[in-house]
mmCIF file of C-alpha atoms in Angstrom:
data_model
loop_
_atom_site.group_PDB
_atom_site.id
_atom_site.type_symbol
_atom_site.label_atom_id
_atom_site.label_comp_id
_atom_site.label_asym_id
_atom_site.label_seq_id
_atom_site.Cartn_x
_atom_site.Cartn_y
_atom_site.Cartn_z
ATOM 1 C CA ALA W 1 -16.141 6.879 5.543
ATOM 2 C CA GLN W 2 -12.823 7.886 4.040
ATOM 3 C CA SER W 3 -12.262 6.843 0.454
ATOM 4 C CA VAL W 4 -10.468 7.646 -2.772
ATOM 5 C CA ALA W 5 -11.636 6.998 -6.300
ATOM 6 C CA GLN W 6 -9.593 6.464 -9.433
ATOM 7 C CA PRO W 7 -12.009 6.861 -12.343
ATOM 8 C CA GLU W 8 -9.754 5.361 -15.019
ATOM 9 C CA ASP W 9 -8.772 1.695 -15.141
ATOM 10 C CA GLN W 10 -6.101 2.430 -17.748
ATOM 11 C CA VAL W 11 -4.272 5.462 -19.092
ATOM 12 C CA ASN W 12 -2.334 5.254 -22.359
ATOM 13 C CA VAL W 13 0.240 7.868 -23.311
ATOM 14 C CA ALA W 14 3.104 8.143 -25.786
ATOM 15 C CA GLU W 15 6.631 8.490 -24.513
ATOM 16 C CA GLY W 16 7.616 12.131 -24.114
ATOM 17 C CA ASN W 17 4.041 13.323 -23.676
ATOM 18 C CA PRO W 18 2.666 14.602 -20.372
ATOM 19 C CA LEU W 19 0.668 12.176 -18.281
ATOM 20 C CA THR W 20 -2.104 12.559 -15.730
ATOM 21 C CA VAL W 21 -3.540 9.853 -13.486
ATOM 22 C CA LYS W 22 -6.699 11.001 -11.749
ATOM 23 C CA CYS W 23 -7.749 10.627 -8.128
ATOM 24 C CA THR W 24 -10.624 12.121 -6.162
ATOM 25 C CA TYR W 25 -11.164 11.788 -2.462
ATOM 26 C CA SER W 26 -13.984 11.785 0.031
ATOM 27 C CA VAL W 27 -12.938 12.435 3.611
ATOM 28 C CA SER W 28 -14.231 14.277 6.606
ATOM 29 C CA GLY W 29 -11.722 16.853 7.733
ATOM 30 C CA ASN W 30 -8.341 17.431 6.174
ATOM 31 C CA PRO W 31 -7.097 14.558 4.048
ATOM 32 C CA TYR W 32 -3.671 12.976 4.092
ATOM 33 C CA LEU W 33 -3.188 11.788 0.487
ATOM 34 C CA PHE W 34 -0.575 9.528 -1.060
ATOM 35 C CA TRP W 35 0.466 8.078 -4.407
ATOM 36 C CA TYR W 36 2.152 4.696 -4.777
ATOM 37 C CA VAL W 37 3.425 2.781 -7.802
ATOM 38 C CA GLN W 38 3.592 -0.985 -8.211
ATOM 39 C CA TYR W 39 5.645 -2.767 -10.844
ATOM 40 C CA PRO W 40 4.726 -6.367 -11.767
ATOM 41 C CA ASN W 41 5.322 -8.884 -8.969
ATOM 42 C CA ARG W 42 6.736 -6.185 -6.711
ATOM 43 C CA GLY W 43 5.694 -4.348 -3.573
ATOM 44 C CA LEU W 44 4.382 -0.787 -3.519
ATOM 45 C CA GLN W 45 6.770 2.126 -3.828
ATOM 46 C CA PHE W 46 5.965 5.512 -2.314
ATOM 47 C CA LEU W 47 5.914 8.417 -4.804
ATOM 48 C CA LEU W 48 4.636 11.432 -2.888
ATOM 49 C CA LYS W 49 2.228 12.708 -0.262
ATOM 50 C CA TYR W 50 0.128 15.726 0.628
ATOM 51 C CA ILE W 51 -0.302 16.544 4.294
ATOM 52 C CA THR W 52 -0.514 20.322 4.378
ATOM 53 C CA GLY W 53 1.090 23.356 2.743
ATOM 54 C CA ASP W 54 1.700 23.884 -0.961
ATOM 55 C CA ASN W 55 -0.932 22.380 -3.203
ATOM 56 C CA LEU W 56 1.711 21.224 -5.694
ATOM 57 C CA VAL W 57 3.683 18.329 -4.283
ATOM 58 C CA LYS W 58 6.831 17.028 -5.940
ATOM 59 C CA GLY W 59 7.884 13.431 -5.525
ATOM 60 C CA SER W 60 10.110 10.666 -6.786
ATOM 61 C CA TYR W 61 11.050 9.949 -10.439
ATOM 62 C CA GLY W 62 9.854 13.367 -11.666
ATOM 63 C CA PHE W 63 6.249 12.884 -10.566
ATOM 64 C CA GLU W 64 4.164 15.621 -8.992
ATOM 65 C CA ALA W 65 0.591 15.918 -7.779
ATOM 66 C CA GLU W 66 -1.769 18.821 -7.347
ATOM 67 C CA PHE W 67 -4.094 18.968 -4.366
ATOM 68 C CA ASN W 68 -7.346 20.751 -5.230
ATOM 69 C CA LYS W 69 -9.641 21.187 -2.263
ATOM 70 C CA SER W 70 -12.583 22.638 -4.180
ATOM 71 C CA GLN W 71 -12.591 19.724 -6.626
ATOM 72 C CA THR W 72 -11.543 17.180 -3.972
ATOM 73 C CA SER W 73 -8.871 15.911 -6.333
ATOM 74 C CA PHE W 74 -5.245 14.839 -6.102
ATOM 75 C CA HIS W 75 -4.162 14.063 -9.662
ATOM 76 C CA LEU W 76 -0.725 12.603 -10.378
ATOM 77 C CA LYS W 77 1.234 14.253 -13.178
ATOM 78 C CA LYS W 78 4.506 14.044 -15.034
ATOM 79 C CA PRO W 79 5.615 16.473 -17.754
ATOM 80 C CA SER W 80 7.277 13.846 -19.965
ATOM 81 C CA ALA W 81 6.401 10.159 -19.709
ATOM 82 C CA LEU W 82 8.942 7.356 -19.976
ATOM 83 C CA VAL W 83 8.311 3.777 -21.089
ATOM 84 C CA SER W 84 9.683 2.722 -17.704
ATOM 85 C CA ASP W 85 6.804 4.599 -16.014
ATOM 86 C CA SER W 86 4.456 1.844 -17.188
ATOM 87 C CA ALA W 87 3.053 0.326 -14.003
ATOM 88 C CA LEU W 88 0.024 0.192 -11.699
ATOM 89 C CA TYR W 89 -0.597 3.401 -9.754
ATOM 90 C CA PHE W 90 -2.565 3.678 -6.531
ATOM 91 C CA CYS W 91 -3.951 6.750 -4.831
ATOM 92 C CA ALA W 92 -4.458 6.365 -1.079
ATOM 93 C CA VAL W 93 -5.769 8.255 1.940
ATOM 94 C CA ARG W 94 -4.952 8.051 5.626
ATOM 95 C CA VAL W 95 -7.283 9.030 8.405
ATOM 96 C CA PRO W 96 -5.554 11.801 10.365
ATOM 97 C CA ASN W 97 -4.890 11.657 14.049
ATOM 98 C CA GLN W 98 -6.414 8.310 14.805
ATOM 99 C CA ALA W 99 -3.868 5.975 16.253
ATOM 100 C CA GLY W 100 -3.202 2.766 14.447
ATOM 101 C CA THR W 101 -5.101 3.474 11.261
ATOM 102 C CA ALA W 102 -3.812 2.644 7.829
ATOM 103 C CA LEU W 103 -3.844 3.566 4.175
ATOM 104 C CA ILE W 104 -7.044 3.083 2.218
ATOM 105 C CA PHE W 105 -6.347 2.549 -1.478
ATOM 106 C CA GLY W 106 -8.180 3.399 -4.658
ATOM 107 C CA LYS W 107 -8.747 0.601 -7.159
ATOM 108 C CA GLY W 108 -5.627 1.468 -9.126
ATOM 109 C CA THR W 109 -4.880 2.795 -12.620
ATOM 110 C CA THR W 110 -2.670 0.981 -15.079
ATOM 111 C CA LEU W 111 -0.399 3.380 -16.918
ATOM 112 C CA SER W 112 0.900 2.239 -20.288
ATOM 113 C CA VAL W 113 3.559 4.356 -21.985
ATOM 114 C CA SER W 114 4.298 3.462 -25.601
ATOM 115 C CA SER W 115 7.554 4.173 -27.391
ATOM 116 C CA ASP Y 1 18.247 0.859 6.286
ATOM 117 C CA THR Y 2 14.898 1.771 4.696
ATOM 118 C CA GLU Y 3 13.781 -1.740 3.906
ATOM 119 C CA VAL Y 4 10.955 -3.958 4.914
ATOM 120 C CA THR Y 5 12.026 -7.556 4.399
ATOM 121 C CA GLN Y 6 9.513 -10.325 3.848
ATOM 122 C CA THR Y 7 10.155 -14.063 3.810
ATOM 123 C CA PRO Y 8 9.500 -16.319 2.054
ATOM 124 C CA LYS Y 9 9.025 -14.658 -1.346
ATOM 125 C CA HIS Y 10 6.966 -17.609 -2.549
ATOM 126 C CA LEU Y 11 5.019 -20.207 -0.595
ATOM 127 C CA VAL Y 12 2.933 -23.121 -1.799
ATOM 128 C CA MET Y 13 0.875 -24.928 0.800
ATOM 129 C CA GLY Y 14 -1.918 -27.433 1.052
ATOM 130 C CA MET Y 15 -5.160 -26.721 2.832
ATOM 131 C CA THR Y 16 -4.118 -28.737 5.884
ATOM 132 C CA ASN Y 17 -0.675 -27.198 6.278
ATOM 133 C CA LYS Y 18 0.517 -24.725 8.879
ATOM 134 C CA LYS Y 19 2.973 -22.107 7.702
ATOM 135 C CA SER Y 20 4.094 -18.610 8.616
ATOM 136 C CA LEU Y 21 4.977 -15.435 6.766
ATOM 137 C CA LYS Y 22 7.609 -13.214 8.316
ATOM 138 C CA CYS Y 23 8.290 -9.484 8.083
ATOM 139 C CA GLU Y 24 11.155 -7.458 9.529
ATOM 140 C CA GLN Y 25 12.052 -3.758 9.607
ATOM 141 C CA HIS Y 26 14.873 -1.914 11.350
ATOM 142 C CA MET Y 27 13.721 1.656 10.772
ATOM 143 C CA GLY Y 28 12.410 2.094 14.316
ATOM 144 C CA HIS Y 29 8.826 2.210 13.049
ATOM 145 C CA ARG Y 30 6.154 1.572 15.667
ATOM 146 C CA ALA Y 31 3.284 0.606 13.377
ATOM 147 C CA MET Y 32 3.230 -2.498 11.194
ATOM 148 C CA TYR Y 33 0.603 -3.761 8.794
ATOM 149 C CA TRP Y 34 -0.510 -6.817 6.852
ATOM 150 C CA TYR Y 35 -2.287 -6.315 3.527
ATOM 151 C CA LYS Y 36 -3.660 -8.906 1.108
ATOM 152 C CA GLN Y 37 -3.568 -8.179 -2.624
ATOM 153 C CA LYS Y 38 -5.169 -10.069 -5.480
ATOM 154 C CA ALA Y 39 -3.861 -9.596 -9.017
ATOM 155 C CA LYS Y 40 -4.395 -6.089 -10.387
ATOM 156 C CA LYS Y 41 -6.498 -5.144 -7.351
ATOM 157 C CA PRO Y 42 -5.713 -2.699 -4.551
ATOM 158 C CA PRO Y 43 -4.196 -3.973 -1.316
ATOM 159 C CA GLU Y 44 -6.803 -4.802 1.316
ATOM 160 C CA LEU Y 45 -5.964 -4.127 4.932
ATOM 161 C CA MET Y 46 -5.934 -7.170 7.213
ATOM 162 C CA PHE Y 47 -4.238 -6.159 10.467
ATOM 163 C CA VAL Y 48 -2.558 -3.162 12.075
ATOM 164 C CA TYR Y 49 -0.152 -3.324 15.013
ATOM 165 C CA SER Y 50 0.570 -0.107 16.854
ATOM 166 C CA TYR Y 51 3.311 -0.230 19.495
ATOM 167 C CA GLU Y 52 3.234 -4.021 19.286
ATOM 168 C CA LYS Y 53 -0.469 -4.183 20.093
ATOM 169 C CA LEU Y 54 -3.127 -5.231 17.631
ATOM 170 C CA SER Y 55 -5.168 -2.108 16.883
ATOM 171 C CA ILE Y 56 -7.129 -3.139 13.795
ATOM 172 C CA ASN Y 57 -8.412 -6.508 12.675
ATOM 173 C CA GLU Y 58 -10.473 -6.066 9.515
ATOM 174 C CA SER Y 59 -12.753 -9.044 10.152
ATOM 175 C CA VAL Y 60 -10.126 -11.445 8.911
ATOM 176 C CA PRO Y 61 -10.938 -15.181 9.233
ATOM 177 C CA SER Y 62 -9.281 -16.917 12.166
ATOM 178 C CA ARG Y 63 -7.243 -19.116 9.845
ATOM 179 C CA PHE Y 64 -4.989 -16.037 9.634
ATOM 180 C CA SER Y 65 -3.292 -15.281 12.953
ATOM 181 C CA PRO Y 66 -0.978 -12.296 13.300
ATOM 182 C CA GLU Y 67 1.795 -11.966 15.831
ATOM 183 C CA CYS Y 68 4.122 -9.091 16.706
ATOM 184 C CA PRO Y 69 6.936 -10.504 18.881
ATOM 185 C CA ASN Y 70 8.725 -7.150 19.070
ATOM 186 C CA SER Y 71 8.800 -3.752 17.394
ATOM 187 C CA SER Y 72 10.880 -5.022 14.463
ATOM 188 C CA LEU Y 73 9.089 -8.258 13.642
ATOM 189 C CA LEU Y 74 5.655 -9.163 12.361
ATOM 190 C CA ASN Y 75 4.445 -12.666 11.594
ATOM 191 C CA LEU Y 76 1.349 -14.003 9.912
ATOM 192 C CA HIS Y 77 0.521 -17.585 10.873
ATOM 193 C CA LEU Y 78 -1.479 -19.555 8.338
ATOM 194 C CA HIS Y 79 -3.558 -22.645 9.042
ATOM 195 C CA ALA Y 80 -6.249 -24.499 7.134
ATOM 196 C CA LEU Y 81 -6.305 -21.987 4.298
ATOM 197 C CA GLN Y 82 -8.579 -22.132 1.283
ATOM 198 C CA PRO Y 83 -7.582 -21.825 -2.385
ATOM 199 C CA GLU Y 84 -9.216 -18.372 -2.490
ATOM 200 C CA ASP Y 85 -6.634 -17.215 0.043
ATOM 201 C CA SER Y 86 -4.005 -17.400 -2.687
ATOM 202 C CA ALA Y 87 -2.673 -13.852 -3.070
ATOM 203 C CA LEU Y 88 0.265 -11.542 -2.552
ATOM 204 C CA TYR Y 89 0.634 -10.727 1.145
ATOM 205 C CA LEU Y 90 2.255 -7.385 1.771
ATOM 206 C CA CYS Y 91 3.823 -6.208 4.993
ATOM 207 C CA ALA Y 92 4.332 -2.500 5.665
ATOM 208 C CA SER Y 93 5.558 -0.239 8.428
ATOM 209 C CA SER Y 94 5.232 3.436 9.318
ATOM 210 C CA GLN Y 95 6.903 5.719 11.768
ATOM 211 C CA ASP Y 96 4.017 7.492 13.397
ATOM 212 C CA PRO Y 97 1.009 5.416 14.313
ATOM 213 C CA GLY Y 98 -0.513 8.369 16.128
ATOM 214 C CA GLY Y 99 -0.247 11.281 13.749
ATOM 215 C CA ASN Y 100 -0.611 9.335 10.545
ATOM 216 C CA THR Y 101 1.291 11.835 8.442
ATOM 217 C CA GLY Y 102 3.892 9.315 7.427
ATOM 218 C CA GLU Y 103 3.938 7.107 4.426
ATOM 219 C CA LEU Y 104 3.914 3.341 4.685
ATOM 220 C CA PHE Y 105 7.006 1.449 3.595
ATOM 221 C CA PHE Y 106 6.125 -1.822 1.902
ATOM 222 C CA GLY Y 107 8.008 -5.047 1.546
ATOM 223 C CA GLU Y 108 8.171 -6.937 -1.746
ATOM 224 C CA GLY Y 109 5.494 -9.332 -0.583
ATOM 225 C CA SER Y 110 5.071 -13.063 -0.112
ATOM 226 C CA ARG Y 111 3.206 -14.763 -2.932
ATOM 227 C CA LEU Y 112 1.058 -17.498 -1.441
ATOM 228 C CA THR Y 113 -0.517 -20.320 -3.410
ATOM 229 C CA VAL Y 114 -2.943 -22.635 -1.639
ATOM 230 C CA LEU Y 115 -3.569 -25.950 -3.367
#
């Protein structure tokens, strides 16, 4: 079965410091990996995805993620955190090349950035 | 237009009521999805429509009935719901139901309260 795991329920970081939100995956074959952010009482916003190619993926709002096949990880990073980055972050995986499948989400990590 | 529009934003219904949630996208996407999300939990897949045909039903109770009248519209008909069905219902769409490389675009959700 395809799955992703987010080992941390909450990540706390001071504004201006780098942040990392962790994600590991378990898939058969090549994974299609995604990061989404959710602000309170809102829908999910797409940040970035890894399909193939460069292991470092750049996305929206200054976020990036590094795909590491040997460690089966896809951690989300940002060099300098903002208070406005405080939100709930989800890692997700899609099953490749099977028609009509969908995203499978990790449990989510709450990011709290303090000023 | 890169939006997925969901109506209503809020819905309160009794256990004997019949109501519907509506979702619309005009991005030409051929896959549409319903997810259910409880507070601070990941979205859980309910249904997937691929080219207007139901391709995945994740063992959802029959009191939830999806409908895809055309490629732009997705409905979720609700009847005889239980209080535990109270949640945020998210609609999403994606461009490529076959290849699965594309991200899902989410609406803002319909917050349902069942009394």
